[in-house]
Amino acid sequence: LGYFVLGVQHLLQGYDHLAFLLALVLPLRPGFWAQHSAPGTVGVAGQAWRRLLWTITAFTLGHSITLMLAALGWTQASPRWVEPLIAASIAVTALLNLRPLPWLRTDVLAGLFGLVHGFGFAGLLQEAAASSGLLPWALAGFNLGVEAGQLMAVSAWVLLAQALVHRAWYGRVVVQGGSVLLVLLALGWFCQRVG
């Protein structure tokens, strides 16, 4: 239970992970996927929700894999390159909100970036120093806590966005303006982390 709470806290206090999730969910609005999906696909609101769900699931799978591998000691990654890459993942995702590439699947991108974010989650779990006998439970609790925090964050944004999504200014102010702010924030984090 303690590791579950630690996972929730890490996600909700990890501003870079929250920024990445926000970059993923910002473009969800009626018509977005219709405008930016591959020819022949249907871009209805229902498909947008399914696509969002699959994109978040891909991110979850990605970071769960590297979190597990790093926590078990099967792989390592230096924070010197992980932390700047997390910032870069936010910038790239937000840029794609401004200039979507129809051939690029956001779920695949989220899964790949999830692998990087998993190393970031693993650093905190390793600092908590669970004993080897407790490690499987610590890993499961921490990962479930991260997922619970992620679900809370995404749900809160989706509920908030639904109240505003039909406003004429939503795309320009929230999606485009928010994406520009996320790019600038991520570039600032990137510069701090490589310095």
PDB file of C-alpha atoms in Angstrom:
ATOM      1  CA  LEU A   1       0.000   0.000   0.000  1.00  0.00           C
ATOM      2  CA  GLY A   2       2.869   2.358   0.787  1.00  0.00           C
ATOM      3  CA  TYR A   3       4.367   1.807  -2.663  1.00  0.00           C
ATOM      4  CA  PHE A   4       0.952   2.347  -4.258  1.00  0.00           C
ATOM      5  CA  VAL A   5       0.700   5.734  -2.513  1.00  0.00           C
ATOM      6  CA  LEU A   6       4.287   6.525  -3.560  1.00  0.00           C
ATOM      7  CA  GLY A   7       3.364   5.782  -7.188  1.00  0.00           C
ATOM      8  CA  VAL A   8       0.287   8.041  -7.062  1.00  0.00           C
ATOM      9  CA  GLN A   9       2.310  10.837  -5.441  1.00  0.00           C
ATOM     10  CA  HIS A  10       5.128  10.502  -7.948  1.00  0.00           C
ATOM     11  CA  LEU A  11       2.764  10.800 -10.901  1.00  0.00           C
ATOM     12  CA  LEU A  12       0.730  13.683  -9.477  1.00  0.00           C
ATOM     13  CA  GLN A  13       3.841  15.564  -8.312  1.00  0.00           C
ATOM     14  CA  GLY A  14       5.879  14.703 -11.405  1.00  0.00           C
ATOM     15  CA  TYR A  15       5.198  17.801 -13.449  1.00  0.00           C
ATOM     16  CA  ASP A  16       7.067  16.491 -16.467  1.00  0.00           C
ATOM     17  CA  HIS A  17       4.963  13.310 -16.570  1.00  0.00           C
ATOM     18  CA  LEU A  18       1.773  15.358 -16.173  1.00  0.00           C
ATOM     19  CA  ALA A  19       2.921  17.684 -18.954  1.00  0.00           C
ATOM     20  CA  PHE A  20       3.460  14.696 -21.237  1.00  0.00           C
ATOM     21  CA  LEU A  21      -0.029  13.353 -20.478  1.00  0.00           C
ATOM     22  CA  LEU A  22      -1.481  16.805 -21.149  1.00  0.00           C
ATOM     23  CA  ALA A  23       0.315  16.961 -24.492  1.00  0.00           C
ATOM     24  CA  LEU A  24      -1.275  13.612 -25.378  1.00  0.00           C
ATOM     25  CA  VAL A  25      -4.837  14.603 -24.444  1.00  0.00           C
ATOM     26  CA  LEU A  26      -4.873  18.257 -25.569  1.00  0.00           C
ATOM     27  CA  PRO A  27      -5.959  17.580 -29.156  1.00  0.00           C
ATOM     28  CA  LEU A  28      -8.984  15.483 -28.227  1.00  0.00           C
ATOM     29  CA  ARG A  29     -11.975  17.360 -29.599  1.00  0.00           C
ATOM     30  CA  PRO A  30     -14.674  16.613 -32.170  1.00  0.00           C
ATOM     31  CA  GLY A  31     -13.264  16.694 -35.670  1.00  0.00           C
ATOM     32  CA  PHE A  32      -9.565  16.662 -34.738  1.00  0.00           C
ATOM     33  CA  TRP A  33      -8.917  13.062 -35.702  1.00  0.00           C
ATOM     34  CA  ALA A  34     -11.112  13.457 -38.799  1.00  0.00           C
ATOM     35  CA  GLN A  35      -8.862  16.284 -39.975  1.00  0.00           C
ATOM     36  CA  HIS A  36      -5.597  14.528 -39.125  1.00  0.00           C
ATOM     37  CA  SER A  37      -6.252  10.825 -39.658  1.00  0.00           C
ATOM     38  CA  ALA A  38      -5.124   8.704 -42.558  1.00  0.00           C
ATOM     39  CA  PRO A  39      -7.346   8.656 -45.670  1.00  0.00           C
ATOM     40  CA  GLY A  40     -10.217   6.216 -45.450  1.00  0.00           C
ATOM     41  CA  THR A  41     -10.476   6.258 -41.660  1.00  0.00           C
ATOM     42  CA  VAL A  42     -13.490   7.615 -39.860  1.00  0.00           C
ATOM     43  CA  GLY A  43     -12.704  10.498 -37.519  1.00  0.00           C
ATOM     44  CA  VAL A  44     -15.839  10.487 -35.365  1.00  0.00           C
ATOM     45  CA  ALA A  45     -15.832  11.361 -31.677  1.00  0.00           C
ATOM     46  CA  GLY A  46     -16.128   7.692 -30.679  1.00  0.00           C
ATOM     47  CA  GLN A  47     -12.996   6.839 -32.607  1.00  0.00           C
ATOM     48  CA  ALA A  48     -11.207   9.786 -30.964  1.00  0.00           C
ATOM     49  CA  TRP A  49     -12.023   8.365 -27.529  1.00  0.00           C
ATOM     50  CA  ARG A  50     -10.864   4.890 -28.524  1.00  0.00           C
ATOM     51  CA  ARG A  51      -7.688   6.335 -29.966  1.00  0.00           C
ATOM     52  CA  LEU A  52      -7.043   8.313 -26.788  1.00  0.00           C
ATOM     53  CA  LEU A  53      -7.604   5.202 -24.682  1.00  0.00           C
ATOM     54  CA  TRP A  54      -5.230   3.147 -26.821  1.00  0.00           C
ATOM     55  CA  THR A  55      -2.619   5.938 -26.797  1.00  0.00           C
ATOM     56  CA  ILE A  56      -2.700   6.164 -22.995  1.00  0.00           C
ATOM     57  CA  THR A  57      -2.572   2.348 -22.792  1.00  0.00           C
ATOM     58  CA  ALA A  58       0.487   2.292 -25.072  1.00  0.00           C
ATOM     59  CA  PHE A  59       2.197   4.850 -22.819  1.00  0.00           C
ATOM     60  CA  THR A  60       1.319   2.685 -19.811  1.00  0.00           C
ATOM     61  CA  LEU A  61       2.719  -0.463 -21.432  1.00  0.00           C
ATOM     62  CA  GLY A  62       5.907   1.337 -22.413  1.00  0.00           C
ATOM     63  CA  HIS A  63       6.703   2.746 -19.005  1.00  0.00           C
ATOM     64  CA  SER A  64       5.621  -0.449 -17.225  1.00  0.00           C
ATOM     65  CA  ILE A  65       8.165  -2.456 -19.236  1.00  0.00           C
ATOM     66  CA  THR A  66      11.164  -0.273 -18.441  1.00  0.00           C
ATOM     67  CA  LEU A  67      10.036   0.295 -14.856  1.00  0.00           C
ATOM     68  CA  MET A  68       9.981  -3.467 -14.308  1.00  0.00           C
ATOM     69  CA  LEU A  69      13.285  -4.132 -16.105  1.00  0.00           C
ATOM     70  CA  ALA A  70      15.090  -1.368 -14.201  1.00  0.00           C
ATOM     71  CA  ALA A  71      13.555  -2.262 -10.824  1.00  0.00           C
ATOM     72  CA  LEU A  72      14.634  -5.880 -11.248  1.00  0.00           C
ATOM     73  CA  GLY A  73      18.142  -4.750 -12.179  1.00  0.00           C
ATOM     74  CA  TRP A  74      18.011  -6.207 -15.698  1.00  0.00           C
ATOM     75  CA  THR A  75      18.765  -2.879 -17.341  1.00  0.00           C
ATOM     76  CA  GLN A  76      19.998   0.543 -16.318  1.00  0.00           C
ATOM     77  CA  ALA A  77      19.668   4.037 -17.660  1.00  0.00           C
ATOM     78  CA  SER A  78      21.486   7.125 -16.545  1.00  0.00           C
ATOM     79  CA  PRO A  79      19.342  10.066 -15.419  1.00  0.00           C
ATOM     80  CA  ARG A  80      21.814  12.215 -17.383  1.00  0.00           C
ATOM     81  CA  TRP A  81      20.141  11.133 -20.625  1.00  0.00           C
ATOM     82  CA  VAL A  82      16.738   9.957 -19.337  1.00  0.00           C
ATOM     83  CA  GLU A  83      15.705  13.302 -17.843  1.00  0.00           C
ATOM     84  CA  PRO A  84      16.517  15.376 -20.975  1.00  0.00           C
ATOM     85  CA  LEU A  85      14.742  12.767 -23.137  1.00  0.00           C
ATOM     86  CA  ILE A  86      11.619  13.037 -20.974  1.00  0.00           C
ATOM     87  CA  ALA A  87      11.629  16.792 -21.600  1.00  0.00           C
ATOM     88  CA  ALA A  88      12.193  16.192 -25.327  1.00  0.00           C
ATOM     89  CA  SER A  89       9.253  13.762 -25.424  1.00  0.00           C
ATOM     90  CA  ILE A  90       6.970  16.525 -24.143  1.00  0.00           C
ATOM     91  CA  ALA A  91       8.242  18.995 -26.740  1.00  0.00           C
ATOM     92  CA  VAL A  92       7.853  16.533 -29.629  1.00  0.00           C
ATOM     93  CA  THR A  93       4.344  15.493 -28.574  1.00  0.00           C
ATOM     94  CA  ALA A  94       3.226  19.113 -28.182  1.00  0.00           C
ATOM     95  CA  LEU A  95       4.757  20.030 -31.562  1.00  0.00           C
ATOM     96  CA  LEU A  96       2.752  17.225 -33.147  1.00  0.00           C
ATOM     97  CA  ASN A  97      -0.401  18.869 -31.784  1.00  0.00           C
ATOM     98  CA  LEU A  98       0.555  21.961 -33.783  1.00  0.00           C
ATOM     99  CA  ARG A  99       1.719  20.131 -36.908  1.00  0.00           C
ATOM    100  CA  PRO A 100       0.213  16.621 -36.935  1.00  0.00           C
ATOM    101  CA  LEU A 101       1.776  14.046 -39.237  1.00  0.00           C
ATOM    102  CA  PRO A 102      -1.046  11.848 -40.622  1.00  0.00           C
ATOM    103  CA  TRP A 103       1.267   8.853 -41.086  1.00  0.00           C
ATOM    104  CA  LEU A 104       2.575   8.952 -37.506  1.00  0.00           C
ATOM    105  CA  ARG A 105       0.594   6.843 -35.053  1.00  0.00           C
ATOM    106  CA  THR A 106       0.363   8.603 -31.708  1.00  0.00           C
ATOM    107  CA  ASP A 107      -0.064   5.303 -29.866  1.00  0.00           C
ATOM    108  CA  VAL A 108       3.274   4.025 -31.193  1.00  0.00           C
ATOM    109  CA  LEU A 109       4.958   7.304 -30.291  1.00  0.00           C
ATOM    110  CA  ALA A 110       3.403   7.217 -26.797  1.00  0.00           C
ATOM    111  CA  GLY A 111       4.617   3.642 -26.307  1.00  0.00           C
ATOM    112  CA  LEU A 112       8.170   4.544 -27.312  1.00  0.00           C
ATOM    113  CA  PHE A 113       8.198   7.621 -25.111  1.00  0.00           C
ATOM    114  CA  GLY A 114       6.693   5.491 -22.344  1.00  0.00           C
ATOM    115  CA  LEU A 115       9.853   3.379 -22.385  1.00  0.00           C
ATOM    116  CA  VAL A 116      11.866   6.503 -21.554  1.00  0.00           C
ATOM    117  CA  HIS A 117       9.429   7.684 -18.865  1.00  0.00           C
ATOM    118  CA  GLY A 118       9.600   4.233 -17.235  1.00  0.00           C
ATOM    119  CA  PHE A 119      13.280   4.772 -16.505  1.00  0.00           C
ATOM    120  CA  GLY A 120      12.317   8.035 -14.809  1.00  0.00           C
ATOM    121  CA  PHE A 121       9.735   6.231 -12.646  1.00  0.00           C
ATOM    122  CA  ALA A 122      12.280   3.507 -11.847  1.00  0.00           C
ATOM    123  CA  GLY A 123      14.716   6.005 -10.354  1.00  0.00           C
ATOM    124  CA  LEU A 124      12.282   6.894  -7.593  1.00  0.00           C
ATOM    125  CA  LEU A 125      11.343   3.279  -6.938  1.00  0.00           C
ATOM    126  CA  GLN A 126      15.025   2.358  -6.622  1.00  0.00           C
ATOM    127  CA  GLU A 127      15.543   5.241  -4.179  1.00  0.00           C
ATOM    128  CA  ALA A 128      12.790   3.725  -2.002  1.00  0.00           C
ATOM    129  CA  ALA A 129      15.074   0.652  -1.717  1.00  0.00           C
ATOM    130  CA  ALA A 130      12.659  -2.245  -1.294  1.00  0.00           C
ATOM    131  CA  SER A 131      14.224  -5.473  -0.059  1.00  0.00           C
ATOM    132  CA  SER A 132      14.569  -8.267  -2.635  1.00  0.00           C
ATOM    133  CA  GLY A 133      11.756 -10.264  -1.009  1.00  0.00           C
ATOM    134  CA  LEU A 134       9.442  -7.258  -1.128  1.00  0.00           C
ATOM    135  CA  LEU A 135      10.480  -6.097  -4.610  1.00  0.00           C
ATOM    136  CA  PRO A 136       7.694  -7.809  -6.627  1.00  0.00           C
ATOM    137  CA  TRP A 137       5.045  -6.323  -4.317  1.00  0.00           C
ATOM    138  CA  ALA A 138       6.756  -2.930  -4.292  1.00  0.00           C
ATOM    139  CA  LEU A 139       6.954  -2.957  -8.088  1.00  0.00           C
ATOM    140  CA  ALA A 140       3.302  -3.962  -8.467  1.00  0.00           C
ATOM    141  CA  GLY A 141       2.105  -1.415  -5.894  1.00  0.00           C
ATOM    142  CA  PHE A 142       4.207   1.417  -7.324  1.00  0.00           C
ATOM    143  CA  ASN A 143       3.130   0.684 -10.913  1.00  0.00           C
ATOM    144  CA  LEU A 144      -0.552   0.480  -9.924  1.00  0.00           C
ATOM    145  CA  GLY A 145      -0.147   3.763  -8.056  1.00  0.00           C
ATOM    146  CA  VAL A 146       1.368   5.422 -11.129  1.00  0.00           C
ATOM    147  CA  GLU A 147      -1.553   4.118 -13.207  1.00  0.00           C
ATOM    148  CA  ALA A 148      -4.101   5.364 -10.676  1.00  0.00           C
ATOM    149  CA  GLY A 149      -2.476   8.809 -10.680  1.00  0.00           C
ATOM    150  CA  GLN A 150      -2.398   8.805 -14.465  1.00  0.00           C
ATOM    151  CA  LEU A 151      -6.081   7.843 -14.638  1.00  0.00           C
ATOM    152  CA  MET A 152      -6.974  10.656 -12.209  1.00  0.00           C
ATOM    153  CA  ALA A 153      -5.008  13.223 -14.216  1.00  0.00           C
ATOM    154  CA  VAL A 154      -6.404  12.195 -17.613  1.00  0.00           C
ATOM    155  CA  SER A 155      -9.972  11.930 -16.272  1.00  0.00           C
ATOM    156  CA  ALA A 156      -9.763  15.376 -14.682  1.00  0.00           C
ATOM    157  CA  TRP A 157      -8.565  16.898 -17.957  1.00  0.00           C
ATOM    158  CA  VAL A 158     -11.191  15.121 -20.066  1.00  0.00           C
ATOM    159  CA  LEU A 159     -13.997  16.278 -17.734  1.00  0.00           C
ATOM    160  CA  LEU A 160     -12.707  19.850 -17.789  1.00  0.00           C
ATOM    161  CA  ALA A 161     -12.200  19.848 -21.548  1.00  0.00           C
ATOM    162  CA  GLN A 162     -15.710  18.561 -22.261  1.00  0.00           C
ATOM    163  CA  ALA A 163     -17.164  21.722 -20.744  1.00  0.00           C
ATOM    164  CA  LEU A 164     -15.141  23.861 -23.172  1.00  0.00           C
ATOM    165  CA  VAL A 165     -14.495  21.724 -26.238  1.00  0.00           C
ATOM    166  CA  HIS A 166     -17.378  23.139 -28.310  1.00  0.00           C
ATOM    167  CA  ARG A 167     -16.328  26.767 -27.840  1.00  0.00           C
ATOM    168  CA  ALA A 168     -15.106  28.431 -31.010  1.00  0.00           C
ATOM    169  CA  TRP A 169     -11.837  29.489 -29.373  1.00  0.00           C
ATOM    170  CA  TYR A 170     -10.999  26.075 -27.886  1.00  0.00           C
ATOM    171  CA  GLY A 171      -8.767  24.849 -30.723  1.00  0.00           C
ATOM    172  CA  ARG A 172      -6.850  28.098 -31.019  1.00  0.00           C
ATOM    173  CA  VAL A 173      -6.494  28.977 -27.349  1.00  0.00           C
ATOM    174  CA  VAL A 174      -6.431  25.635 -25.543  1.00  0.00           C
ATOM    175  CA  VAL A 175      -4.955  23.199 -28.060  1.00  0.00           C
ATOM    176  CA  GLN A 176      -2.616  25.461 -29.991  1.00  0.00           C
ATOM    177  CA  GLY A 177      -1.820  27.893 -27.173  1.00  0.00           C
ATOM    178  CA  GLY A 178      -1.422  25.065 -24.654  1.00  0.00           C
ATOM    179  CA  SER A 179       0.834  23.162 -27.031  1.00  0.00           C
ATOM    180  CA  VAL A 180       3.051  26.207 -27.585  1.00  0.00           C
ATOM    181  CA  LEU A 181       3.355  26.672 -23.810  1.00  0.00           C
ATOM    182  CA  LEU A 182       4.209  22.985 -23.371  1.00  0.00           C
ATOM    183  CA  VAL A 183       6.913  23.210 -26.045  1.00  0.00           C
ATOM    184  CA  LEU A 184       8.472  26.238 -24.328  1.00  0.00           C
ATOM    185  CA  LEU A 185       8.265  24.605 -20.893  1.00  0.00           C
ATOM    186  CA  ALA A 186       9.786  21.368 -22.186  1.00  0.00           C
ATOM    187  CA  LEU A 187      12.612  23.214 -23.940  1.00  0.00           C
ATOM    188  CA  GLY A 188      13.375  25.020 -20.664  1.00  0.00           C
ATOM    189  CA  TRP A 189      13.462  21.696 -18.805  1.00  0.00           C
ATOM    190  CA  PHE A 190      15.637  20.187 -21.534  1.00  0.00           C
ATOM    191  CA  CYS A 191      18.184  23.014 -21.248  1.00  0.00           C
ATOM    192  CA  GLN A 192      18.252  22.708 -17.442  1.00  0.00           C
ATOM    193  CA  ARG A 193      18.754  18.960 -17.615  1.00  0.00           C
ATOM    194  CA  VAL A 194      21.564  18.902 -20.139  1.00  0.00           C
ATOM    195  CA  GLY A 195      23.410  21.747 -18.374  1.00  0.00           C
TER     196      GLY A 195
END
